[in-house]
Amino acid sequence: MGMDSICMNVQALIIHLERAEKRRDHVNALLASLPMPGQIIAAVDGQSLSDTEIRAFYKRRLHSPLYPFSLTRNEIACMLSHRRAWQTIIDLNLDAALIMEDDAGPTSDFCSSLSLGLLRVQEDGFIRFPFRDGREEGPVIAWAGQTRMISPNRLGLGMVTQLVSHEAARKLLDATSRFDRPVDVLMQMPWITGVNPTSIVPGAIRELSYSLGGSTIVRRRTLASKIYHEIMRPAYRLLIAMRSRNYRRERKAPIASVNLSEPAKADS
C-alpha cells in the first residue's frame, strides 16, 4: 500500500507561529520529510488580535452543552489558525490536506498511518493522528497490517495532526463562522460541525512542544479559577459523553470494516 498509488491533489499545511523562532528549523525539516508538497500556514497570533477581530468570531454560549469557560486570546487564535488552514484547502481546490501544528513529530511508522488515512480521507473526511497512544477505542473501520482506523467512542483532544478533505474543510468553515469553545473541543461535537472524525491508531505522531521551547498556548489561572475549572471540567465532559452516546444511537450508521492491506480482487 504505497502513497505513490494514491492519485489526489494533497498538500501538507504546517501551522507555524512566526515569533516561535525555536520551532522554525523543526518546521523546515518536517516539510522536507513529508512525502507530499507542502507549505507553511502563518498562525494567527493571539497577542496581536484586536477586540474587534475577536468579537467577529467568538461568542460565548452558542452551543449545547454550554462550554463553561471563556476562551483566552491564544485559544481563539488557535481556532482562527485552523480556519486559515481549512480555507487554504478551499482556495487551492485541494482534494485534502495533511494539517500539522508546528510541534508535530512523525515517528518511523507515520508513513503506514498516513497511507491508510489517504486511502480513506475522501470517504471519512476528517482523520486524526492521535499523539497519545492507547487513549482512543472504538469500532474498526479499516485496517492495513497493524494500523487501524477507528470510529472513536470518545474523541481525544489535540489538533497536532489530521487529514482534512475538501468537503470537511467547507463544513468546518461554515460551522465555525462563530464559535464558543476551542477547536479540538468543538471537534467532539459532530452534531454541530457535520463532520464525524475518525482516528488512525497508532497515530505515529509525537507532540514535541516541550523540546521546542514549550507550548504557545498557555492559560494562567487564579486559585479561584483553578478550583472552578476542576469542578466544571468533569461535569462538562460528562455532558459531552452523554450527548455523544445519544448522537451515535440516533445515527445508527452501520460500520463495515475493510482490510486495505490486501489488493482488491478483479471480477471474474
XYZ file of C-alpha atoms in Angstrom:
268
model
C 0.000 0.000 0.000
C 2.187 2.836 -1.244
C 1.391 6.534 -1.405
C 2.587 6.691 -4.991
C -0.589 4.810 -5.968
C -2.892 7.397 -4.368
C -3.875 9.945 -7.029
C -5.182 13.032 -5.247
C -4.295 16.689 -5.045
C -2.964 16.705 -1.471
C -0.627 19.106 0.299
C 0.871 19.348 3.758
C -0.048 22.535 5.614
C 2.116 23.306 8.658
C 0.605 25.858 11.056
C 3.511 27.896 12.411
C 3.590 30.973 14.639
C 6.169 33.341 13.207
C 7.535 34.509 16.544
C 8.092 30.906 17.685
C 11.636 31.055 16.324
C 12.817 27.951 18.198
C 10.439 25.879 16.061
C 11.492 27.190 12.658
C 14.245 24.646 11.965
C 11.895 21.849 13.003
C 9.190 23.131 10.651
C 11.593 23.223 7.702
C 12.810 19.699 8.478
C 9.211 18.499 8.843
C 8.248 19.862 5.432
C 11.287 18.220 3.856
C 10.477 14.852 5.424
C 6.872 14.544 4.236
C 6.010 12.567 1.058
C 3.962 15.394 -0.481
C 4.394 19.058 -1.361
C 3.737 21.434 1.484
C 3.735 24.973 2.747
C 3.706 26.938 5.975
C 0.420 28.456 7.122
C 1.095 31.557 9.204
C -0.614 31.023 12.547
C -2.822 33.776 13.907
C -1.007 35.444 16.825
C -3.177 35.832 19.892
C -1.024 38.722 21.083
C -1.945 40.790 18.035
C -5.683 40.003 17.894
C -7.853 43.086 18.287
C -11.080 43.136 20.280
C -12.952 43.770 17.027
C -11.444 40.656 15.420
C -12.326 38.586 18.474
C -15.941 39.810 18.549
C -16.320 38.945 14.853
C -15.847 35.232 15.609
C -16.081 34.496 19.325
C -19.375 34.430 21.180
C -19.944 32.595 24.452
C -22.772 30.107 24.988
C -23.540 29.334 21.376
C -23.980 25.566 21.547
C -25.329 22.928 23.881
C -23.972 21.587 26.117
C -22.742 25.020 27.172
C -18.980 25.421 27.388
C -18.319 26.641 30.948
C -15.057 28.525 30.320
C -14.177 31.708 28.498
C -11.506 31.400 25.820
C -8.127 33.052 26.010
C -6.774 35.070 23.109
C -4.406 32.207 22.294
C -7.244 29.673 22.161
C -9.183 31.978 19.853
C -6.077 32.412 17.708
C -5.639 28.629 17.537
C -9.161 28.208 16.146
C -8.560 31.006 13.640
C -5.282 29.387 12.578
C -7.033 26.114 11.782
C -9.731 28.059 9.938
C -6.916 29.595 7.884
C -5.674 26.099 7.000
C -9.193 24.920 6.076
C -9.646 28.000 3.906
C -6.379 27.181 2.125
C -7.822 23.789 1.156
C -10.766 25.579 -0.444
C -8.695 28.330 -2.080
C -6.248 25.844 -3.650
C -9.056 23.429 -4.546
C -7.197 20.597 -2.814
C -8.781 17.177 -2.506
C -7.383 17.042 1.015
C -4.592 18.377 3.196
C -2.396 16.982 5.919
C -2.662 19.725 8.544
C 0.046 19.685 11.208
C 0.848 22.040 14.032
C 4.484 23.053 14.247
C 5.211 20.813 17.236
C 4.232 17.602 15.392
C 6.884 14.902 15.280
C 6.171 11.926 12.986
C 7.614 8.594 14.112
C 9.115 5.929 11.858
C 5.651 4.340 11.459
C 3.963 7.507 10.221
C 4.093 6.582 6.526
C 1.971 3.493 7.217
C -0.562 5.520 9.202
C -0.632 8.263 6.574
C -1.093 5.779 3.718
C -4.169 4.299 5.381
C -5.551 7.760 6.036
C -5.073 8.862 2.432
C -6.961 5.827 1.195
C -9.945 6.819 3.345
C -9.909 10.622 3.573
C -12.335 11.213 0.719
C -14.856 8.954 2.432
C -14.228 9.811 6.073
C -13.330 13.493 5.706
C -11.534 14.272 8.971
C -8.939 11.750 10.131
C -6.935 12.330 13.297
C -3.487 11.005 14.131
C -3.560 10.970 17.960
C -0.299 11.784 19.728
C -1.353 9.980 22.912
C -1.212 6.212 22.397
C -3.879 3.939 23.839
C -6.363 6.708 24.671
C -8.930 6.061 21.931
C -11.001 2.950 21.298
C -13.917 2.187 19.014
C -15.174 0.091 16.113
C -12.582 -0.588 13.425
C -13.488 0.935 10.042
C -10.443 -0.148 8.068
C -7.049 -1.639 8.670
C -3.804 -2.417 6.920
C -1.302 -4.575 8.736
C -1.092 -3.344 12.336
C -2.544 0.077 11.509
C -6.249 0.619 12.181
C -8.769 3.348 11.519
C -11.430 3.559 14.212
C -14.604 5.476 14.913
C -13.644 6.552 18.444
C -16.163 6.135 21.223
C -14.605 9.170 22.870
C -12.677 11.532 20.630
C -9.408 12.694 22.136
C -8.271 16.292 22.391
C -5.467 17.956 20.481
C -5.097 19.069 16.860
C -1.457 18.159 16.301
C -2.034 16.241 13.035
C -5.055 15.439 10.872
C -6.088 14.775 7.300
C -8.941 17.018 6.170
C -10.877 16.595 2.936
C -12.191 19.460 0.804
C -15.784 18.769 1.850
C -14.886 18.548 5.544
C -12.990 21.853 5.304
C -16.064 23.519 3.810
C -18.322 22.189 6.573
C -15.889 23.229 9.307
C -15.596 26.761 7.941
C -19.383 27.042 7.945
C -19.669 25.613 11.458
C -17.006 27.923 12.930
C -18.058 31.249 11.430
C -18.907 31.916 15.101
C -17.559 29.710 17.876
C -17.629 29.428 21.651
C -15.017 26.789 22.536
C -11.543 25.562 21.497
C -11.157 23.884 18.125
C -10.394 20.410 19.491
C -13.338 20.592 21.897
C -15.682 21.591 19.075
C -14.498 18.601 17.029
C -16.090 16.399 19.711
C -19.494 17.748 18.585
C -20.297 16.314 15.138
C -23.958 17.271 15.580
C -22.709 20.890 15.306
C -19.904 20.560 12.749
C -21.487 17.996 10.426
C -18.105 16.219 10.421
C -17.606 12.802 12.041
C -13.910 12.436 12.944
C -12.122 9.121 12.770
C -8.729 8.231 14.192
C -5.726 6.251 12.997
C -4.155 4.058 15.678
C -1.342 4.112 16.231
C -1.211 7.759 15.181
C 2.594 7.579 14.880
C 2.848 11.228 15.954
C 4.604 12.801 18.909
C 3.869 16.219 20.374
C 7.218 17.991 20.755
C 6.262 21.325 22.315
C 8.416 20.751 25.413
C 11.577 20.193 23.398
C 10.758 23.127 21.091
C 10.526 25.822 23.733
C 7.209 24.970 25.393
C 3.573 25.404 24.424
C 2.491 28.542 22.591
C -0.963 28.264 24.243
C -0.576 29.000 27.947
C -3.513 29.650 30.277
C -2.632 31.282 33.616
C -5.332 30.869 36.261
C -6.003 32.314 39.687
C -6.658 29.913 42.555
C -10.401 30.565 42.304
C -10.420 29.878 38.555
C -8.409 26.686 39.095
C -11.000 25.431 41.589
C -13.843 26.363 39.225
C -12.085 24.601 36.369
C -11.538 21.417 38.376
C -15.244 21.324 39.267
C -16.661 22.197 35.856
C -14.312 20.220 33.611
C -15.551 16.726 34.628
C -19.157 17.974 34.623
C -18.766 19.252 31.059
C -17.044 16.037 29.939
C -19.925 14.014 31.341
C -22.447 16.113 29.409
C -20.443 15.698 26.191
C -20.167 11.933 26.734
C -23.928 11.627 27.234
C -24.718 13.755 24.178
C -22.199 11.777 22.096
C -23.807 8.467 23.059
C -27.234 9.808 22.100
C -25.847 11.085 18.797
C -24.340 7.696 17.934
C -27.630 5.959 18.743
C -29.579 8.433 16.613
C -27.240 7.959 13.643
C -27.405 4.161 13.784
C -24.846 4.091 10.976
C -23.560 0.563 10.340
C -19.771 0.314 10.324
C -18.221 -2.077 7.811
C -14.612 -3.000 8.488
C -12.362 -3.140 5.411
C -8.931 -4.736 5.092
C -6.930 -2.362 2.892
C -3.695 -4.295 3.112
C -4.988 -6.799 0.541
C -5.358 -5.823 -3.136
C -8.913 -5.735 -4.458
C -9.854 -8.859 -6.390
C -10.816 -8.412 -10.023
C -14.264 -9.562 -11.075
C -14.148 -12.951 -12.772
